[in-house]
Short mmCIF file of C-alpha atoms and ligand atoms in Angstrom, two decimals:
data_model
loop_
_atom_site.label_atom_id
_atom_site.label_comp_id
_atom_site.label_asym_id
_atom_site.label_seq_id
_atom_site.Cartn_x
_atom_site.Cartn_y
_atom_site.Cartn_z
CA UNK A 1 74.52 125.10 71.21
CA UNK A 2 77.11 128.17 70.22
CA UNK A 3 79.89 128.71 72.05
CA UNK A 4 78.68 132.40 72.80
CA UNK A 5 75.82 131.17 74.87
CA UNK A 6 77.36 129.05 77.25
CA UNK A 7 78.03 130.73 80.44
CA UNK A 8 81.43 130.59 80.40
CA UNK A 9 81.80 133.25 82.97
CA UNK A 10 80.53 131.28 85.61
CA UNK A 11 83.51 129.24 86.03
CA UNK A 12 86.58 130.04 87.86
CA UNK A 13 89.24 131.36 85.13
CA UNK A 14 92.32 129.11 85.81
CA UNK A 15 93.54 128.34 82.56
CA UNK A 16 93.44 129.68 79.11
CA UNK A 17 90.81 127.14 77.91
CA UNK A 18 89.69 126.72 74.02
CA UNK A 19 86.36 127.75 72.53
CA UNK A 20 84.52 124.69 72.59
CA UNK A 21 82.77 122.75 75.04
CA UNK A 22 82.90 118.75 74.71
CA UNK A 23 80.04 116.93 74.65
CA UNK A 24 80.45 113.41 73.92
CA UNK A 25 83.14 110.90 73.82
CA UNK A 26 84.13 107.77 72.71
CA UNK A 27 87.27 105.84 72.97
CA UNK A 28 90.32 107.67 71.19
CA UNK A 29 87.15 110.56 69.97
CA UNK A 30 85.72 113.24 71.18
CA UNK A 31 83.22 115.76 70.11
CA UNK A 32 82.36 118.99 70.63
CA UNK A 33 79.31 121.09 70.64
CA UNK A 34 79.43 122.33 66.90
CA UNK A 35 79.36 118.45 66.43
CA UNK A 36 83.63 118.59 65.08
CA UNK A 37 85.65 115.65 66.49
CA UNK A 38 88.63 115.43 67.66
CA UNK A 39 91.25 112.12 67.97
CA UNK A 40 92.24 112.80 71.28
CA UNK A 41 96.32 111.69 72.40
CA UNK A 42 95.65 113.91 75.67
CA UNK A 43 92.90 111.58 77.42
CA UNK A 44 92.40 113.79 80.41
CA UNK A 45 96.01 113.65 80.53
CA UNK A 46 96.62 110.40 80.84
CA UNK A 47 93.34 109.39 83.18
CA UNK A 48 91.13 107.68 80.61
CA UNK A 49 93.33 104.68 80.22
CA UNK A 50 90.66 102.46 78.65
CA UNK A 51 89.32 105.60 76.23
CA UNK A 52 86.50 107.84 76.63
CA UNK A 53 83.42 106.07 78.04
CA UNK A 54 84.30 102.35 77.69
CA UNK A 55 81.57 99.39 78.30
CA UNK A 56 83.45 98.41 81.10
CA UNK A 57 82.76 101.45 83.02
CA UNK A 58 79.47 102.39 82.01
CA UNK A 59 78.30 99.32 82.81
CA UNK A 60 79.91 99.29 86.36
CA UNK A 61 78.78 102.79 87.35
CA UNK A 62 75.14 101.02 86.58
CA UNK A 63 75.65 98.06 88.47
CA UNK A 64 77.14 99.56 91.44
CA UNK A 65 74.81 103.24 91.65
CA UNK A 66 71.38 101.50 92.54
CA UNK A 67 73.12 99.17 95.06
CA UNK A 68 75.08 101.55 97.11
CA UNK A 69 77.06 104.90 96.02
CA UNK A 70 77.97 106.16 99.70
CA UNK A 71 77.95 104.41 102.88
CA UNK A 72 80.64 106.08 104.83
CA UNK A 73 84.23 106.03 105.05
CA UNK A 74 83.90 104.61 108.54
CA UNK A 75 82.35 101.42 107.91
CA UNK A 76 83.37 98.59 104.83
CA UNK A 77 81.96 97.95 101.48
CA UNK A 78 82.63 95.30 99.02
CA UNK A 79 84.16 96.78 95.57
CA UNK A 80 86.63 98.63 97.65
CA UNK A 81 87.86 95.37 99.39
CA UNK A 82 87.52 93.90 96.19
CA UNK A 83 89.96 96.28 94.54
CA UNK A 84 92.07 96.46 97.47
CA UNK A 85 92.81 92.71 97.32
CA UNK A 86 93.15 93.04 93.44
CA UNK A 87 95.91 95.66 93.99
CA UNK A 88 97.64 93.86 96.73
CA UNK A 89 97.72 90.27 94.67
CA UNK A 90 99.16 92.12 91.97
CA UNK A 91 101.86 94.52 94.01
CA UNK A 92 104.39 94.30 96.15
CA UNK A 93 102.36 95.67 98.61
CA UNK A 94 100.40 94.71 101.68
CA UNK A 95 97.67 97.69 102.28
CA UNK A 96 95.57 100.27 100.37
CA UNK A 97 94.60 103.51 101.39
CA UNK A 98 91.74 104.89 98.47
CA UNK A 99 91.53 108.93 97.87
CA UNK A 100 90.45 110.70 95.51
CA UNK A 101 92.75 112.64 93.75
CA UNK A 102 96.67 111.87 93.22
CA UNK A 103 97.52 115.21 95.11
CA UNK A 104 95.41 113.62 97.88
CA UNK A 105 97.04 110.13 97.47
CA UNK A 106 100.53 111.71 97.97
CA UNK A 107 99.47 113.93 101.37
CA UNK A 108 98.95 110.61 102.28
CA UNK A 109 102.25 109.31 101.35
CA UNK A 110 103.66 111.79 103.19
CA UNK A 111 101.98 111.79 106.51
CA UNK A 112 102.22 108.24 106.09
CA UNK A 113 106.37 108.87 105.95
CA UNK A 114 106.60 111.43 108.56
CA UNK A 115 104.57 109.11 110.99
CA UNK A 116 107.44 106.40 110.63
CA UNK A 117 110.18 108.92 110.79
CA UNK A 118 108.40 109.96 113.94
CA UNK A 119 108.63 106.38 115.08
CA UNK A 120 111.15 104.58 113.81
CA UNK A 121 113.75 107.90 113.13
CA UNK A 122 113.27 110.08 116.13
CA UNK A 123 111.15 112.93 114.55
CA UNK A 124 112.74 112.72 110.76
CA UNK A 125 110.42 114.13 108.34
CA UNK A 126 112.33 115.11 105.64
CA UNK A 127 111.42 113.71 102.35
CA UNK A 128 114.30 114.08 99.69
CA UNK A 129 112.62 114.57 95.74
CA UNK A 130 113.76 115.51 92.59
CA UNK A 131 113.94 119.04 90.74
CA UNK A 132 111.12 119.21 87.44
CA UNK A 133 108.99 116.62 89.69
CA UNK A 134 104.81 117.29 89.79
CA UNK A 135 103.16 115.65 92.78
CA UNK A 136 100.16 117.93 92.77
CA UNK A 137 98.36 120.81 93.93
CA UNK A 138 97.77 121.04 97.04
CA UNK A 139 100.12 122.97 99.73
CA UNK A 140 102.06 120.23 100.68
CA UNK A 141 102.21 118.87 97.57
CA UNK A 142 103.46 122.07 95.50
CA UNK A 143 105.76 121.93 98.26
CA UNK A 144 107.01 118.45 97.49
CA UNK A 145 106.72 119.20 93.61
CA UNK A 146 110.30 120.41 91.82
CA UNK A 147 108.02 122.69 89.41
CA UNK A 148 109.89 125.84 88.53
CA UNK A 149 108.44 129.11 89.98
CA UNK A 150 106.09 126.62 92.63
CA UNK A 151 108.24 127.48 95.61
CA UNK A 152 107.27 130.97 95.93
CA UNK A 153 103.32 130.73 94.64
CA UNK A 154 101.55 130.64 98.03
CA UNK A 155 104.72 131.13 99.66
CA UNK A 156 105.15 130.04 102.86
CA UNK A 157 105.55 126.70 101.33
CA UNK A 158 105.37 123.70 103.89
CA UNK A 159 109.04 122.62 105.24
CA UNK A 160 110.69 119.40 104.73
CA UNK A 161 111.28 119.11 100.81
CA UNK A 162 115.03 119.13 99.61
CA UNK A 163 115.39 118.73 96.13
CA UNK A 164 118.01 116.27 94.04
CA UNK A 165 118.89 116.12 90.36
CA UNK A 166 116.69 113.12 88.94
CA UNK A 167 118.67 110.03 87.65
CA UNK A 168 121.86 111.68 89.79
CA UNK A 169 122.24 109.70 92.97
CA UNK A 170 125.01 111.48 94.25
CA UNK A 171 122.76 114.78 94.24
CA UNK A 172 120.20 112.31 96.04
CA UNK A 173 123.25 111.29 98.38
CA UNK A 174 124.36 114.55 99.09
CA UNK A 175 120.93 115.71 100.66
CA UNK A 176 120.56 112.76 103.30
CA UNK A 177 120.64 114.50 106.82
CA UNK A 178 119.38 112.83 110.55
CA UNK A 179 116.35 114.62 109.45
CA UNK A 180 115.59 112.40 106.28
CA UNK A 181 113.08 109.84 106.00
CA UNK A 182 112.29 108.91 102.50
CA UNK A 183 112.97 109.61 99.01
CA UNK A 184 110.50 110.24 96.85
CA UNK A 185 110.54 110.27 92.86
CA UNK A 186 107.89 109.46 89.77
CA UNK A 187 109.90 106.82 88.36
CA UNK A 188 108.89 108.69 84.70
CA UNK A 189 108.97 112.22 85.26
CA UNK A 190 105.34 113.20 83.39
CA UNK A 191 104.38 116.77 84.15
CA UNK A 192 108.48 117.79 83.76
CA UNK A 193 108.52 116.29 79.93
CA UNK A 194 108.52 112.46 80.44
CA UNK A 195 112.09 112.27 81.95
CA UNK A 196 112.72 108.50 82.56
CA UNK A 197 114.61 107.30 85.53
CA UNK A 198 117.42 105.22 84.72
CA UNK A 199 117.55 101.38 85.71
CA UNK A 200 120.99 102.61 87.68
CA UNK A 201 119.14 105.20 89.43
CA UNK A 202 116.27 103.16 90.40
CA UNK A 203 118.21 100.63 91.70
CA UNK A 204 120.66 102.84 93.26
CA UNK A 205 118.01 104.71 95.09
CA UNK A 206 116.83 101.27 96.87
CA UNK A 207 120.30 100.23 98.06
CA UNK A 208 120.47 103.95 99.05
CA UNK A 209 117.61 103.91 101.22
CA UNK A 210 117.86 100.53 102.17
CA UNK A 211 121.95 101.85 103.55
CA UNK A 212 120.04 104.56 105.32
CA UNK A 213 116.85 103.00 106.78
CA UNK A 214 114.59 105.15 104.41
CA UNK A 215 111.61 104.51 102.79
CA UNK A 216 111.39 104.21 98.94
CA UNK A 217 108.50 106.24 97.94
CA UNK A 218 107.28 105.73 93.81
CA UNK A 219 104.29 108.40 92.43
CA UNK A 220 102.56 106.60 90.29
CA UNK A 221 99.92 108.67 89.59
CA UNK A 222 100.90 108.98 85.70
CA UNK A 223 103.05 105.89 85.58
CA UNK A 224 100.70 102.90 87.05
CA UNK A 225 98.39 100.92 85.59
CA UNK A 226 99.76 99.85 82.79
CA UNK A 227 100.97 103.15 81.47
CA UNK A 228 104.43 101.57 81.33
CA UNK A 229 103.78 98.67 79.36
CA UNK A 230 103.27 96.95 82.80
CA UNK A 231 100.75 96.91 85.43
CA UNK A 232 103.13 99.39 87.55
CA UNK A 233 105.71 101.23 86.69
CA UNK A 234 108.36 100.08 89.82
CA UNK A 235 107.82 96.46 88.24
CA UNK A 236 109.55 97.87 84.69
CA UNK A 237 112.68 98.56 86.79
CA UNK A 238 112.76 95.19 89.13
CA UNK A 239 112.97 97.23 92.41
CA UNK A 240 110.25 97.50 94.77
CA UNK A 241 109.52 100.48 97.02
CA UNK A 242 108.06 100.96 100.29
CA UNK A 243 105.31 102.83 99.51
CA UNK A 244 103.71 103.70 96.08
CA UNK A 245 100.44 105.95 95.20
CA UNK A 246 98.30 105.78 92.24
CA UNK A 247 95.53 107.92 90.02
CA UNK A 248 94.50 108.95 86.83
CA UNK A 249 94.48 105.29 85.16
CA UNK A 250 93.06 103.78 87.80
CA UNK A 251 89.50 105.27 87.53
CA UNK A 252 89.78 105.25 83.51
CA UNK A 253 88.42 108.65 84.01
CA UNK A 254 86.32 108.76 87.60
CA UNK A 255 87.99 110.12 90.37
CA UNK A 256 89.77 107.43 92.29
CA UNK A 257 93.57 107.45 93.29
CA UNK A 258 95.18 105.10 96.25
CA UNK A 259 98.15 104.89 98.59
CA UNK A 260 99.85 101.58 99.23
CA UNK A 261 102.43 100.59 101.19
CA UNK A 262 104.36 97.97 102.59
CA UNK A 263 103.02 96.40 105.95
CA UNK A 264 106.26 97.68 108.02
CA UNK A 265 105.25 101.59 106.57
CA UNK A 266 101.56 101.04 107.11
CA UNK A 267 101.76 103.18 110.37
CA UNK A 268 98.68 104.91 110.75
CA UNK A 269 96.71 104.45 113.51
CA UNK A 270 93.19 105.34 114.32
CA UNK A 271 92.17 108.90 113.37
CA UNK A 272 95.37 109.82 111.67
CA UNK A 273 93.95 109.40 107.88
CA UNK A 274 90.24 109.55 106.57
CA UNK A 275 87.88 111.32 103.84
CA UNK A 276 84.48 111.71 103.66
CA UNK A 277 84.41 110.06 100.07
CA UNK A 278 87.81 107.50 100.79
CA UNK A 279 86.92 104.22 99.18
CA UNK A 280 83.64 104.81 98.21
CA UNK A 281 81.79 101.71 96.63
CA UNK A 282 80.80 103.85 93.31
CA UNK A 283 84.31 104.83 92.34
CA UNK A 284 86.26 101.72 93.92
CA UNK A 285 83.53 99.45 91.35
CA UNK A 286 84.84 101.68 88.57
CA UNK A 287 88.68 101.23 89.29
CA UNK A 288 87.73 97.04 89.74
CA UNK A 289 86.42 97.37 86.33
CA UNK A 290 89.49 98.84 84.97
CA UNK A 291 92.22 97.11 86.59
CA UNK A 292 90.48 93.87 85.77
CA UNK A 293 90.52 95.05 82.09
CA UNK A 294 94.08 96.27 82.50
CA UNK A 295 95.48 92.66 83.61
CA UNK A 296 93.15 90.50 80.99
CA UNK A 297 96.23 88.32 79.12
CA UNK A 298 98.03 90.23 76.30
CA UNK A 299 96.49 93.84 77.60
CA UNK A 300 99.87 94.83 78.73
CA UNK A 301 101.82 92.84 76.27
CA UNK A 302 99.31 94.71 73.45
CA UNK A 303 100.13 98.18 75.24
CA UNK A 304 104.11 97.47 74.65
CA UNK A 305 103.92 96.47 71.18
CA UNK A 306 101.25 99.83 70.84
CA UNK A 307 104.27 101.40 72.51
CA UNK A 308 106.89 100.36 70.12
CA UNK A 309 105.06 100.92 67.23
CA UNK A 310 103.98 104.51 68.39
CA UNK A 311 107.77 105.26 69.34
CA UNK A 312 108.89 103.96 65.54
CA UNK A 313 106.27 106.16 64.01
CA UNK A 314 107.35 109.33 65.83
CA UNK A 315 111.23 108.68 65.26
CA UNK A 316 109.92 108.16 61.70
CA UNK A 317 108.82 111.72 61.45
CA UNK A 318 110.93 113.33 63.47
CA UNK A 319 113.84 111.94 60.81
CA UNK A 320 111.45 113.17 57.97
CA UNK A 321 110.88 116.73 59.21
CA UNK A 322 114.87 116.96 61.15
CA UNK A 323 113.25 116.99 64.55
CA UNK A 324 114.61 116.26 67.69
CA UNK A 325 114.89 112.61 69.45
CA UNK A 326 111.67 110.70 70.42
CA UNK A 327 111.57 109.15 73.94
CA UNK A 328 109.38 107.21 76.57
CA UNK A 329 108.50 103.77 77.82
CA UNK A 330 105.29 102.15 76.64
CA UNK A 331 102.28 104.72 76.01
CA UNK A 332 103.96 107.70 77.46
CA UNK A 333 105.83 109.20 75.61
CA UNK A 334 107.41 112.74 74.10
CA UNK A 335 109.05 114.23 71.13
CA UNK A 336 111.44 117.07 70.96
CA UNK A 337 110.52 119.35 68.35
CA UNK A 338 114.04 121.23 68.48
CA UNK A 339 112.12 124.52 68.40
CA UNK A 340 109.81 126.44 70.93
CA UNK A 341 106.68 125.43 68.67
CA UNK A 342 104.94 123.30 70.92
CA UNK A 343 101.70 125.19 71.64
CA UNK A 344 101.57 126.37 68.38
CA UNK A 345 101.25 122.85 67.01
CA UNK A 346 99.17 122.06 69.86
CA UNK A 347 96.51 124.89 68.66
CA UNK A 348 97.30 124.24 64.80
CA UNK A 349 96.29 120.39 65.04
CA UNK A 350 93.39 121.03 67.45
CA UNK A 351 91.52 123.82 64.72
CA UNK A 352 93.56 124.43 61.84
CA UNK A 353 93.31 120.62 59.91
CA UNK A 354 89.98 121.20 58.56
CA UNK A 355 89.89 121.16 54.82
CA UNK A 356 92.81 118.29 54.61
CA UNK A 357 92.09 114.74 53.55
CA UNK A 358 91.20 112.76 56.19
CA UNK A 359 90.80 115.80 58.14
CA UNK A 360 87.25 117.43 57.58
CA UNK A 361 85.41 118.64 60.81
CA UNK A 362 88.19 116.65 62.47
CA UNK A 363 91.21 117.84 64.67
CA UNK A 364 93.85 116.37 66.74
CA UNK A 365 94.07 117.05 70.32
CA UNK A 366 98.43 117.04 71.56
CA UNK A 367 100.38 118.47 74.86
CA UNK A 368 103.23 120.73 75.12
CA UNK A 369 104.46 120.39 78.36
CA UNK A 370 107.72 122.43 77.31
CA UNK A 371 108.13 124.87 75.15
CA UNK A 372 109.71 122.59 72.65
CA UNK A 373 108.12 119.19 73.93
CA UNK A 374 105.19 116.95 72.54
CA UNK A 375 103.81 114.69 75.00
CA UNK A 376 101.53 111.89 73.78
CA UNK A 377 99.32 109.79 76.21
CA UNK A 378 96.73 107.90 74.52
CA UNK A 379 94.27 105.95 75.71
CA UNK A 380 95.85 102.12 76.78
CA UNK A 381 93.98 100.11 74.43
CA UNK A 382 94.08 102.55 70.58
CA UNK A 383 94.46 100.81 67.33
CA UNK A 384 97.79 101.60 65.05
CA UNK A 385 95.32 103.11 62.41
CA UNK A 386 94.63 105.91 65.14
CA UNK A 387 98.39 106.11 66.00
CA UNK A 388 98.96 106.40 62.06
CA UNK A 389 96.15 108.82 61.79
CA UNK A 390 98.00 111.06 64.93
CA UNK A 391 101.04 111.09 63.10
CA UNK A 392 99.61 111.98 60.13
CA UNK A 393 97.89 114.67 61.54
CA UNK A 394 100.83 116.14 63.29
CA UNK A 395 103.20 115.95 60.37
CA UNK A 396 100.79 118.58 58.94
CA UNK A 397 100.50 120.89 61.92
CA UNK A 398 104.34 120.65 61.97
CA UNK A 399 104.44 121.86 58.32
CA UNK A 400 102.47 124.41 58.85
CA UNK A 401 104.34 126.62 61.34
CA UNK A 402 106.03 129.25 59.29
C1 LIG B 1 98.62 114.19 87.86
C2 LIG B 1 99.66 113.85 88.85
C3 LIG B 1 99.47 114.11 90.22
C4 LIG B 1 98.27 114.83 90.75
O1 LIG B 1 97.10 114.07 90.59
P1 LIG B 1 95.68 114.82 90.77
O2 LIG B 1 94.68 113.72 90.61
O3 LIG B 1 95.60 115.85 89.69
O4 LIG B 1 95.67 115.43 92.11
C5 LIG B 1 100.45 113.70 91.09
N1 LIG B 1 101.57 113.09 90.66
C6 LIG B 1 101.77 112.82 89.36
C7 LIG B 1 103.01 112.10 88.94
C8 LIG B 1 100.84 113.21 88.40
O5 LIG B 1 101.05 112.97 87.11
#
């Protein structure tokens, strides 16, 4: 079908989209519907972490949809216990709360915080996090979120957010008030450029909760799953919060997310926390599938040596072509391009490789998250001949800016 005869006007305009619509994917490809492919290091930024489509997935989603796709929030089913106890052998935590959406996952992390301030703190509610921070989109979460320019979209914003300086615990410090009740960080910044927290700062913030009788709280909607190079991100830095949520990776690509915490912070009680689609046996079959996948021997080991190589390749070319520093831990990571040329790459290795070798009817799909930032996030399990091919493929939309 052309592009011209899709009706594109029937969708809300919220972003300046390309002209094409996808069709089909597969693995580290997609295609679109003029039948060009594209090797794809944005993955539904950073949700598909097994690739587009895997076997895994497919054939859960047919297992589990003639058996049971919905039976209510309000009573049990089996994959989501299943998953649950998966999650809770393999974490430092005790309980799981399924959503579905990271933005969702983190109201929950902070009702779930303002609860115990309002038992355990007399009324605290004020949850400390960190200036360039994303924790979604909803109210509460903008709120929370240190996004430039997000405190006065939809102004009145919801009370209760002061923001610190990430990896500077003094800034942290500085904010703590009767009123605080938990700190909360992504313990890799994704959103705001893949800013990694330092091993001081990690461990600084537990003793400095731990000093104050706060909770811990880790987002790891972009950094769990094996993102990191291990299953989640709080286990790369040897310090354990209180609570921690999780998305994108977790459903390889359905919508599934969670919030888990530690049994002393599970403090809901009886109507505080719900969902009409919370834990549903159809999505919660799909995240089994994946996690299972995810913590197979040598998956993680395989996604740190992916990691490595990936990082050697892009400090490689960024020597080559005089660009900035490469950084990152495991299979997210960024490149500073020293100039504000990010989008334009983005657009000139998504349409304008055709004609080079290696390149016909094929194009390269990248993130700018900053002006003069690349931000890769590939799918978990690529092969170094796609990670050679990406770099390959951005050398020449680097060359080509004028
Ligand atoms: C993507 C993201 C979210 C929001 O997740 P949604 O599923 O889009 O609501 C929250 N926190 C972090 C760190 C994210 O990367």
């Amino acid at each position: 079908m052309n592009f011209a005869d899709y009706p594109i006007k029937t969708l809300m305009d919220i972003t300046a989209r390309p002209e094409m619509v996808f069709v089909r994917g597969e693995g580290s490809w997609l295609w679109d519907n003029a039948g060009k492919r594209y090797l794809d290091f944005v993955q539904g930024w950073a949700v598909n972490a097994l690739g587009h489509s895997p076997r895994c997935i497919v054939d859960a989603l047919a297992a589990q949809a003639p058996l049971l796709i919905t039976p209510s929030p309000a009573f049990y089913n089996e994959p989501s216990l299943k998953l649950a106890e998966l999650l809770t052998r393999a974490s430092c935590f005790d309980r799981v709360f399924f959503t579905n959406s990271g933005a969702e996952a983190n109201e929950g992390a902070i009702k779930l915080a303002r609860k115990w301030g309002r038992r355990h703190r007399g009324g605290a509610f004020e949850i400390i996090t960190t200036v360039n921070s994303f924790h979604g989109r909803t109210i509460a979460t903008m709120s929370a979120s240190g996004k430039p320019g997000w405190d006065t979209m939809f102004a009145p914003q919801v009370p209760g957010f002061p923001k610190a300086v990430f990896n500077d615990l003094a800034s942290v410090e500085a904010l703590i008030t009767g009123q605080t009740v938990a700190v909360m960080l992504e313990p890799v910044q994704g959103e705001g450029g893949v800013n990694c927290a330092t091993p001081e700062f990690m461990r600084g913030l537990r003793a400095l909760c731990d000093r104050h009788g706060l909770l811990l709280i880790c987002d790891e909607v972009q950094t769990g799953i094996g993102r990191l190079g291990t299953l989640f991100g709080y286990q790369h830095y040897g310090v354990e919060p209180d609570i921690m949520t999780l998305g994108k990776g977790i459903g390889g690509g359905v919508p599934l997310a969670g919030l888990l915490a530690k049994e002393h912070a599970s403090v809901f009680e009886h109507g505080e926390q719900g969902g009409t689609y919370n834990g549903n046996p159809l999505m919660t079959a799909v995240g089994l599938a994946v996690v299972q996948e995810v913590m197979k021997p040598e998956f993680l080991a395989q996604v740190r040596a992916l990691g490595d190589y990936l990082a050697t390749q892009l400090g490689a070319l960024s020597a080559a072509l005089d660009l900035g520093p490469e950084r990152g831990i495991g299979l997210l990571r960024a490149l500073e391009l020293k100039r504000d040329i990010g989008a334009a790459v983005v657009t000139t290795a998504r349409d304008g490789l055709t004609g080079r070798p290696g390149w016909d009817r094929t194009g390269l799909l990248l993130n700018s998250p900053r002006p003069s930032l690349l931000r890769f996030m590939p799918a978990l399990n690529l092969t170094t001949a796609e990670i050679d091919l990406m770099i390959d493929g951005l050398r020449a939309a680097i060359e080509l800016q004028p």
